[in-house]
């Protein structure tokens, strides 16, 4: 069964390297959302629904159900597919289910990106940084130094534009309204990864509440933060492997 990994913001597929190695499989595909490691097509508006539809198209092209795994906004795109096209999945995994809870409040950076002028000013500031300073900023957020250097080199005006458009399309109440369809995701086995120290994606209560509404199994990644796949890829790989191993034969 093919495993498909989808990353988020401000990332490229580089974040998956250590986890792919820990999984030790040769049937793992990384899909890079347009603007985040892949060039956007002409007319790309970078909204939440446009990213969902992009991922639907990528999965349709594969031609068979997959085990879909998403991190950060990649996890949001995964949930978008699970709530709209569960037929494309054998199973799904997301580490940001909590953002679909009605009480979720966007984190500080997201609120800056969603604000007119303030978001544009942040992008300008980041674009003006030399790559080594940008890498240092990313490393201060919890990304390993080698991957931070790759992400810093990939950050450009296109990524900045996509960040602003994506987050603005998801300003509340957009996500809580989308979360009304969480029960649809229960049509396929789901896993909510709860990185214990991740403060960006909702409280523990919000994450568990959304997981329950989506009929998802919950696995806590103890002592890990937002970039758990870099902090402890072996722990993440073990959680994923356990989940896939427990899927019923008929799935």
PDB file of C-alpha atoms in Angstrom:
ATOM      1  CA  UNK A   1       0.000   0.000   0.000  1.00  0.00           C
ATOM      2  CA  UNK A   2       1.453   3.367  -1.031  1.00  0.00           C
ATOM      3  CA  UNK A   3       2.194   5.913   1.702  1.00  0.00           C
ATOM      4  CA  UNK A   4       1.794   9.553   0.679  1.00  0.00           C
ATOM      5  CA  UNK A   5       3.385  12.308   2.798  1.00  0.00           C
ATOM      6  CA  UNK A   6       2.260  15.941   2.517  1.00  0.00           C
ATOM      7  CA  UNK A   7       4.132  18.763   4.269  1.00  0.00           C
ATOM      8  CA  UNK A   8       3.064  22.221   5.320  1.00  0.00           C
ATOM      9  CA  UNK A   9       4.382  25.750   5.906  1.00  0.00           C
ATOM     10  CA  UNK A  10       7.045  27.107   5.449  1.00  0.00           C
ATOM     11  CA  UNK A  11       8.361  23.747   4.317  1.00  0.00           C
ATOM     12  CA  UNK A  12       9.461  21.497   1.493  1.00  0.00           C
ATOM     13  CA  UNK A  13       9.639  17.705   1.320  1.00  0.00           C
ATOM     14  CA  UNK A  14      13.032  17.977   3.050  1.00  0.00           C
ATOM     15  CA  UNK A  15      11.253  17.669   6.404  1.00  0.00           C
ATOM     16  CA  UNK A  16      10.364  14.052   5.622  1.00  0.00           C
ATOM     17  CA  UNK A  17      13.904  12.759   5.030  1.00  0.00           C
ATOM     18  CA  UNK A  18      14.606  11.376   8.524  1.00  0.00           C
ATOM     19  CA  UNK A  19      11.112   9.870   8.843  1.00  0.00           C
ATOM     20  CA  UNK A  20      11.353   8.155   5.474  1.00  0.00           C
ATOM     21  CA  UNK A  21      14.641   6.631   6.526  1.00  0.00           C
ATOM     22  CA  UNK A  22      13.129   5.465   9.821  1.00  0.00           C
ATOM     23  CA  UNK A  23      10.152   3.897   8.034  1.00  0.00           C
ATOM     24  CA  UNK A  24      12.505   1.852   5.877  1.00  0.00           C
ATOM     25  CA  UNK A  25       9.968   1.457   3.067  1.00  0.00           C
ATOM     26  CA  UNK A  26      10.287   1.849  -0.684  1.00  0.00           C
ATOM     27  CA  UNK A  27       6.634   2.722  -1.313  1.00  0.00           C
ATOM     28  CA  UNK A  28       6.629   6.244   0.157  1.00  0.00           C
ATOM     29  CA  UNK A  29       5.774   9.268  -2.002  1.00  0.00           C
ATOM     30  CA  UNK A  30       6.198  12.910  -0.991  1.00  0.00           C
ATOM     31  CA  UNK A  31       3.799  15.410  -2.533  1.00  0.00           C
ATOM     32  CA  UNK A  32       4.801  19.082  -2.368  1.00  0.00           C
ATOM     33  CA  UNK A  33       1.918  21.562  -2.354  1.00  0.00           C
ATOM     34  CA  UNK A  34       2.191  24.303  -4.991  1.00  0.00           C
ATOM     35  CA  UNK A  35       4.305  27.155  -3.678  1.00  0.00           C
ATOM     36  CA  UNK A  36       5.871  24.958  -1.007  1.00  0.00           C
ATOM     37  CA  UNK A  37       8.573  23.163  -2.949  1.00  0.00           C
ATOM     38  CA  UNK A  38       6.610  22.883  -6.193  1.00  0.00           C
ATOM     39  CA  UNK A  39       5.800  25.627  -8.713  1.00  0.00           C
ATOM     40  CA  UNK A  40       2.171  26.755  -8.642  1.00  0.00           C
ATOM     41  CA  UNK A  41       0.203  26.536 -11.883  1.00  0.00           C
ATOM     42  CA  UNK A  42      -0.964  29.651 -13.695  1.00  0.00           C
ATOM     43  CA  UNK A  43      -3.778  31.401 -11.881  1.00  0.00           C
ATOM     44  CA  UNK A  44      -3.082  29.677  -8.566  1.00  0.00           C
ATOM     45  CA  UNK A  45      -4.886  31.482  -5.733  1.00  0.00           C
ATOM     46  CA  UNK A  46      -3.503  29.319  -2.885  1.00  0.00           C
ATOM     47  CA  UNK A  47      -6.721  28.991  -0.901  1.00  0.00           C
ATOM     48  CA  UNK A  48      -7.490  26.155   1.481  1.00  0.00           C
ATOM     49  CA  UNK A  49     -10.031  24.641  -0.899  1.00  0.00           C
ATOM     50  CA  UNK A  50      -7.693  24.977  -3.867  1.00  0.00           C
ATOM     51  CA  UNK A  51      -5.037  23.004  -1.988  1.00  0.00           C
ATOM     52  CA  UNK A  52      -7.597  20.359  -1.086  1.00  0.00           C
ATOM     53  CA  UNK A  53      -8.617  20.052  -4.723  1.00  0.00           C
ATOM     54  CA  UNK A  54      -4.963  19.865  -5.778  1.00  0.00           C
ATOM     55  CA  UNK A  55      -4.412  16.939  -3.406  1.00  0.00           C
ATOM     56  CA  UNK A  56      -7.591  15.228  -4.629  1.00  0.00           C
ATOM     57  CA  UNK A  57      -6.244  15.460  -8.174  1.00  0.00           C
ATOM     58  CA  UNK A  58      -2.854  14.040  -7.173  1.00  0.00           C
ATOM     59  CA  UNK A  59      -4.477  11.090  -5.418  1.00  0.00           C
ATOM     60  CA  UNK A  60      -6.866  10.432  -8.279  1.00  0.00           C
ATOM     61  CA  UNK A  61      -3.849  10.226 -10.586  1.00  0.00           C
ATOM     62  CA  UNK A  62      -2.314   7.496  -8.405  1.00  0.00           C
ATOM     63  CA  UNK A  63      -5.324   5.331  -9.171  1.00  0.00           C
ATOM     64  CA  UNK A  64      -5.644   3.423  -5.896  1.00  0.00           C
ATOM     65  CA  UNK A  65      -6.403   4.195  -2.228  1.00  0.00           C
ATOM     66  CA  UNK A  66      -3.383   5.305  -0.217  1.00  0.00           C
ATOM     67  CA  UNK A  67      -2.261   5.750   3.370  1.00  0.00           C
ATOM     68  CA  UNK A  68      -2.199   9.556   3.514  1.00  0.00           C
ATOM     69  CA  UNK A  69      -0.096  11.389   6.118  1.00  0.00           C
ATOM     70  CA  UNK A  70       0.001  15.159   6.611  1.00  0.00           C
ATOM     71  CA  UNK A  71       1.998  17.531   8.781  1.00  0.00           C
ATOM     72  CA  UNK A  72       1.089  21.139   9.593  1.00  0.00           C
ATOM     73  CA  UNK A  73      -0.943  22.507   6.670  1.00  0.00           C
ATOM     74  CA  UNK A  74      -0.298  19.208   4.937  1.00  0.00           C
ATOM     75  CA  UNK A  75      -2.366  17.742   7.769  1.00  0.00           C
ATOM     76  CA  UNK A  76      -5.056  20.293   6.983  1.00  0.00           C
ATOM     77  CA  UNK A  77      -5.074  19.230   3.334  1.00  0.00           C
ATOM     78  CA  UNK A  78      -5.284  15.593   4.452  1.00  0.00           C
ATOM     79  CA  UNK A  79      -8.351  16.368   6.533  1.00  0.00           C
ATOM     80  CA  UNK A  80      -9.859  18.242   3.602  1.00  0.00           C
ATOM     81  CA  UNK A  81      -9.560  15.096   1.482  1.00  0.00           C
ATOM     82  CA  UNK A  82     -10.777  12.817   4.287  1.00  0.00           C
ATOM     83  CA  UNK A  83     -13.881  14.984   4.694  1.00  0.00           C
ATOM     84  CA  UNK A  84     -14.592  15.312   0.956  1.00  0.00           C
ATOM     85  CA  UNK A  85     -13.185  12.224  -0.809  1.00  0.00           C
ATOM     86  CA  UNK A  86     -12.611   9.395   1.684  1.00  0.00           C
ATOM     87  CA  UNK A  87     -12.886   6.969  -1.238  1.00  0.00           C
ATOM     88  CA  UNK A  88      -9.351   7.981  -2.246  1.00  0.00           C
ATOM     89  CA  UNK A  89      -7.920   6.736   1.055  1.00  0.00           C
ATOM     90  CA  UNK A  90      -7.189   3.490   2.810  1.00  0.00           C
ATOM     91  CA  UNK A  91      -6.325   5.519   5.913  1.00  0.00           C
ATOM     92  CA  UNK A  92      -5.358   9.016   6.953  1.00  0.00           C
ATOM     93  CA  UNK A  93      -3.035  10.620   9.516  1.00  0.00           C
ATOM     94  CA  UNK A  94      -2.943  14.260  10.595  1.00  0.00           C
ATOM     95  CA  UNK A  95      -1.140  16.123  13.357  1.00  0.00           C
ATOM     96  CA  UNK A  96      -3.386  19.214  13.289  1.00  0.00           C
ATOM     97  CA  UNK A  97      -6.924  17.894  13.799  1.00  0.00           C
ATOM     98  CA  UNK A  98      -7.389  20.362  16.648  1.00  0.00           C
ATOM     99  CA  UNK A  99      -7.595  23.348  14.305  1.00  0.00           C
ATOM    100  CA  UNK A 100     -11.042  22.146  13.201  1.00  0.00           C
ATOM    101  CA  UNK A 101     -12.445  22.519  16.719  1.00  0.00           C
ATOM    102  CA  UNK A 102     -14.962  25.390  17.113  1.00  0.00           C
ATOM    103  CA  UNK A 103     -12.894  26.875  19.942  1.00  0.00           C
ATOM    104  CA  UNK A 104      -9.547  26.847  18.120  1.00  0.00           C
ATOM    105  CA  UNK A 105      -7.741  30.209  18.000  1.00  0.00           C
ATOM    106  CA  UNK A 106      -5.017  30.701  15.401  1.00  0.00           C
ATOM    107  CA  UNK A 107      -1.483  31.052  16.759  1.00  0.00           C
ATOM    108  CA  UNK A 108       0.400  34.353  16.813  1.00  0.00           C
ATOM    109  CA  UNK A 109       2.215  33.992  13.488  1.00  0.00           C
ATOM    110  CA  UNK A 110      -0.985  32.961  11.699  1.00  0.00           C
ATOM    111  CA  UNK A 111      -2.750  36.042  13.007  1.00  0.00           C
ATOM    112  CA  UNK A 112       0.031  38.204  11.564  1.00  0.00           C
ATOM    113  CA  UNK A 113      -0.235  36.468   8.168  1.00  0.00           C
ATOM    114  CA  UNK A 114      -4.006  36.903   8.174  1.00  0.00           C
ATOM    115  CA  UNK A 115      -3.775  40.630   8.857  1.00  0.00           C
ATOM    116  CA  UNK A 116      -3.651  42.990   5.849  1.00  0.00           C
ATOM    117  CA  UNK A 117      -0.325  44.840   5.568  1.00  0.00           C
ATOM    118  CA  UNK A 118       1.152  43.070   8.604  1.00  0.00           C
ATOM    119  CA  UNK A 119       1.387  39.818   6.662  1.00  0.00           C
ATOM    120  CA  UNK A 120       3.011  41.499   3.669  1.00  0.00           C
ATOM    121  CA  UNK A 121       5.481  43.242   5.986  1.00  0.00           C
ATOM    122  CA  UNK A 122       6.435  39.905   7.582  1.00  0.00           C
ATOM    123  CA  UNK A 123       7.081  38.327   4.160  1.00  0.00           C
ATOM    124  CA  UNK A 124       9.213  41.320   3.123  1.00  0.00           C
ATOM    125  CA  UNK A 125      11.201  41.040   6.329  1.00  0.00           C
ATOM    126  CA  UNK A 126      11.851  37.330   5.800  1.00  0.00           C
ATOM    127  CA  UNK A 127      12.818  37.811   2.141  1.00  0.00           C
ATOM    128  CA  UNK A 128      15.355  40.450   3.180  1.00  0.00           C
ATOM    129  CA  UNK A 129      17.162  38.037   5.522  1.00  0.00           C
ATOM    130  CA  UNK A 130      20.298  36.270   4.286  1.00  0.00           C
ATOM    131  CA  UNK A 131      19.790  32.504   4.061  1.00  0.00           C
ATOM    132  CA  UNK A 132      21.892  31.834   7.160  1.00  0.00           C
ATOM    133  CA  UNK A 133      19.781  34.188   9.270  1.00  0.00           C
ATOM    134  CA  UNK A 134      16.560  32.716   7.900  1.00  0.00           C
ATOM    135  CA  UNK A 135      17.892  29.241   8.721  1.00  0.00           C
ATOM    136  CA  UNK A 136      18.741  30.374  12.252  1.00  0.00           C
ATOM    137  CA  UNK A 137      15.195  31.688  12.684  1.00  0.00           C
ATOM    138  CA  UNK A 138      13.726  28.370  11.547  1.00  0.00           C
ATOM    139  CA  UNK A 139      16.094  26.410  13.784  1.00  0.00           C
ATOM    140  CA  UNK A 140      14.973  28.531  16.735  1.00  0.00           C
ATOM    141  CA  UNK A 141      11.445  27.245  16.093  1.00  0.00           C
ATOM    142  CA  UNK A 142      12.540  23.605  16.440  1.00  0.00           C
ATOM    143  CA  UNK A 143      13.685  22.600  12.948  1.00  0.00           C
ATOM    144  CA  UNK A 144      17.018  20.772  12.754  1.00  0.00           C
ATOM    145  CA  UNK A 145      19.875  22.874  11.373  1.00  0.00           C
ATOM    146  CA  UNK A 146      20.396  20.886   8.167  1.00  0.00           C
ATOM    147  CA  UNK A 147      16.729  20.967   7.195  1.00  0.00           C
ATOM    148  CA  UNK A 148      16.410  24.609   8.271  1.00  0.00           C
ATOM    149  CA  UNK A 149      19.142  25.486   5.764  1.00  0.00           C
ATOM    150  CA  UNK A 150      17.210  23.733   2.976  1.00  0.00           C
ATOM    151  CA  UNK A 151      13.963  25.453   3.892  1.00  0.00           C
ATOM    152  CA  UNK A 152      15.640  28.869   4.086  1.00  0.00           C
ATOM    153  CA  UNK A 153      17.003  28.434   0.573  1.00  0.00           C
ATOM    154  CA  UNK A 154      13.517  27.520  -0.680  1.00  0.00           C
ATOM    155  CA  UNK A 155      11.701  30.486   0.869  1.00  0.00           C
ATOM    156  CA  UNK A 156      10.865  32.964  -1.866  1.00  0.00           C
ATOM    157  CA  UNK A 157       8.263  35.524  -2.895  1.00  0.00           C
ATOM    158  CA  UNK A 158       5.981  32.786  -4.254  1.00  0.00           C
ATOM    159  CA  UNK A 159       5.990  30.877  -0.976  1.00  0.00           C
ATOM    160  CA  UNK A 160       5.337  34.092   0.912  1.00  0.00           C
ATOM    161  CA  UNK A 161       2.359  34.900  -1.302  1.00  0.00           C
ATOM    162  CA  UNK A 162       0.962  31.396  -0.854  1.00  0.00           C
ATOM    163  CA  UNK A 163       1.366  31.576   2.930  1.00  0.00           C
ATOM    164  CA  UNK A 164      -0.694  34.750   3.133  1.00  0.00           C
ATOM    165  CA  UNK A 165      -3.432  33.544   0.795  1.00  0.00           C
ATOM    166  CA  UNK A 166      -3.717  30.161   2.480  1.00  0.00           C
ATOM    167  CA  UNK A 167      -3.960  31.497   6.009  1.00  0.00           C
ATOM    168  CA  UNK A 168      -6.366  34.238   5.031  1.00  0.00           C
ATOM    169  CA  UNK A 169      -8.668  31.703   3.390  1.00  0.00           C
ATOM    170  CA  UNK A 170      -8.646  29.760   6.665  1.00  0.00           C
ATOM    171  CA  UNK A 171      -9.324  32.607   9.081  1.00  0.00           C
ATOM    172  CA  UNK A 172     -11.971  31.645  11.592  1.00  0.00           C
ATOM    173  CA  UNK A 173     -14.763  30.727  11.346  1.00  0.00           C
ATOM    174  CA  UNK A 174     -13.690  28.988   8.114  1.00  0.00           C
ATOM    175  CA  UNK A 175     -11.994  26.018   9.794  1.00  0.00           C
ATOM    176  CA  UNK A 176     -14.584  25.493  12.503  1.00  0.00           C
ATOM    177  CA  UNK A 177     -17.230  25.490   9.769  1.00  0.00           C
ATOM    178  CA  UNK A 178     -15.185  22.955   7.768  1.00  0.00           C
ATOM    179  CA  UNK A 179     -14.976  20.856  10.924  1.00  0.00           C
ATOM    180  CA  UNK A 180     -18.708  20.226  10.767  1.00  0.00           C
ATOM    181  CA  UNK A 181     -17.815  17.486   8.264  1.00  0.00           C
ATOM    182  CA  UNK A 182     -15.301  15.713  10.522  1.00  0.00           C
ATOM    183  CA  UNK A 183     -17.645  12.745  10.883  1.00  0.00           C
ATOM    184  CA  UNK A 184     -17.234  12.032   7.159  1.00  0.00           C
ATOM    185  CA  UNK A 185     -13.544  11.309   7.799  1.00  0.00           C
ATOM    186  CA  UNK A 186     -14.616   8.405  10.014  1.00  0.00           C
ATOM    187  CA  UNK A 187     -15.441   6.480   6.843  1.00  0.00           C
ATOM    188  CA  UNK A 188     -11.750   5.579   6.731  1.00  0.00           C
ATOM    189  CA  UNK A 189      -9.446   4.649   9.619  1.00  0.00           C
ATOM    190  CA  UNK A 190      -7.747   7.776  10.931  1.00  0.00           C
ATOM    191  CA  UNK A 191      -4.896   8.572  13.284  1.00  0.00           C
ATOM    192  CA  UNK A 192      -4.555  11.864  15.128  1.00  0.00           C
ATOM    193  CA  UNK A 193      -0.922  12.403  16.099  1.00  0.00           C
ATOM    194  CA  UNK A 194      -0.704  14.586  19.191  1.00  0.00           C
ATOM    195  CA  UNK A 195       2.805  15.950  19.599  1.00  0.00           C
ATOM    196  CA  UNK A 196       2.777  16.705  23.312  1.00  0.00           C
ATOM    197  CA  UNK A 197       4.669  20.017  23.144  1.00  0.00           C
ATOM    198  CA  UNK A 198       3.089  21.390  19.964  1.00  0.00           C
ATOM    199  CA  UNK A 199       1.373  24.631  20.983  1.00  0.00           C
ATOM    200  CA  UNK A 200       0.399  25.712  17.448  1.00  0.00           C
ATOM    201  CA  UNK A 201      -2.427  23.317  16.634  1.00  0.00           C
ATOM    202  CA  UNK A 202      -4.871  23.526  19.506  1.00  0.00           C
ATOM    203  CA  UNK A 203      -5.111  22.432  23.094  1.00  0.00           C
ATOM    204  CA  UNK A 204      -5.025  18.796  24.096  1.00  0.00           C
ATOM    205  CA  UNK A 205      -8.780  18.963  24.669  1.00  0.00           C
ATOM    206  CA  UNK A 206      -9.441  20.509  21.248  1.00  0.00           C
ATOM    207  CA  UNK A 207      -7.292  17.931  19.484  1.00  0.00           C
ATOM    208  CA  UNK A 208      -8.920  14.998  21.263  1.00  0.00           C
ATOM    209  CA  UNK A 209     -12.388  16.396  20.664  1.00  0.00           C
ATOM    210  CA  UNK A 210     -11.759  16.732  16.925  1.00  0.00           C
ATOM    211  CA  UNK A 211     -10.174  13.274  16.786  1.00  0.00           C
ATOM    212  CA  UNK A 212     -13.259  11.791  18.440  1.00  0.00           C
ATOM    213  CA  UNK A 213     -15.567  13.531  15.975  1.00  0.00           C
ATOM    214  CA  UNK A 214     -13.493  12.117  13.107  1.00  0.00           C
ATOM    215  CA  UNK A 215     -13.516   8.633  14.627  1.00  0.00           C
ATOM    216  CA  UNK A 216      -9.726   8.690  14.806  1.00  0.00           C
ATOM    217  CA  UNK A 217      -7.313   6.772  16.952  1.00  0.00           C
ATOM    218  CA  UNK A 218      -5.101   9.043  19.072  1.00  0.00           C
ATOM    219  CA  UNK A 219      -1.375   8.589  19.565  1.00  0.00           C
ATOM    220  CA  UNK A 220       0.607  10.955  21.789  1.00  0.00           C
ATOM    221  CA  UNK A 221       4.186  11.710  20.783  1.00  0.00           C
ATOM    222  CA  UNK A 222       5.575  12.278  24.253  1.00  0.00           C
ATOM    223  CA  UNK A 223       8.043  15.112  24.687  1.00  0.00           C
ATOM    224  CA  UNK A 224       7.875  16.151  21.025  1.00  0.00           C
ATOM    225  CA  UNK A 225       6.899  19.428  19.414  1.00  0.00           C
ATOM    226  CA  UNK A 226       5.582  20.675  16.105  1.00  0.00           C
ATOM    227  CA  UNK A 227       8.403  19.152  14.056  1.00  0.00           C
ATOM    228  CA  UNK A 228       8.237  15.726  15.663  1.00  0.00           C
ATOM    229  CA  UNK A 229       9.379  14.020  12.445  1.00  0.00           C
ATOM    230  CA  UNK A 230      12.728  15.804  12.802  1.00  0.00           C
ATOM    231  CA  UNK A 231      13.035  15.658  16.592  1.00  0.00           C
ATOM    232  CA  UNK A 232      12.398  11.922  16.844  1.00  0.00           C
ATOM    233  CA  UNK A 233      11.734  10.240  13.494  1.00  0.00           C
ATOM    234  CA  UNK A 234      11.953   6.779  15.055  1.00  0.00           C
ATOM    235  CA  UNK A 235       9.112   7.535  17.479  1.00  0.00           C
ATOM    236  CA  UNK A 236       7.001   8.931  14.653  1.00  0.00           C
ATOM    237  CA  UNK A 237       7.747   5.974  12.378  1.00  0.00           C
ATOM    238  CA  UNK A 238       6.844   3.530  15.148  1.00  0.00           C
ATOM    239  CA  UNK A 239       3.478   5.252  15.723  1.00  0.00           C
ATOM    240  CA  UNK A 240       2.656   5.165  12.022  1.00  0.00           C
ATOM    241  CA  UNK A 241       3.753   1.570  11.603  1.00  0.00           C
ATOM    242  CA  UNK A 242       1.620   0.448  14.569  1.00  0.00           C
ATOM    243  CA  UNK A 243      -1.400   2.207  13.117  1.00  0.00           C
ATOM    244  CA  UNK A 244      -0.999   0.666   9.664  1.00  0.00           C
ATOM    245  CA  UNK A 245      -0.346  -2.780  11.140  1.00  0.00           C
ATOM    246  CA  UNK A 246      -3.643  -2.610  13.044  1.00  0.00           C
ATOM    247  CA  UNK A 247      -5.792  -1.760  10.039  1.00  0.00           C
ATOM    248  CA  UNK A 248      -8.413  -4.440   9.419  1.00  0.00           C
ATOM    249  CA  UNK A 249      -7.628  -6.743   6.460  1.00  0.00           C
ATOM    250  CA  UNK A 250     -10.695  -5.559   4.590  1.00  0.00           C
ATOM    251  CA  UNK A 251      -9.507  -1.956   4.537  1.00  0.00           C
TER     252      UNK A 251
END
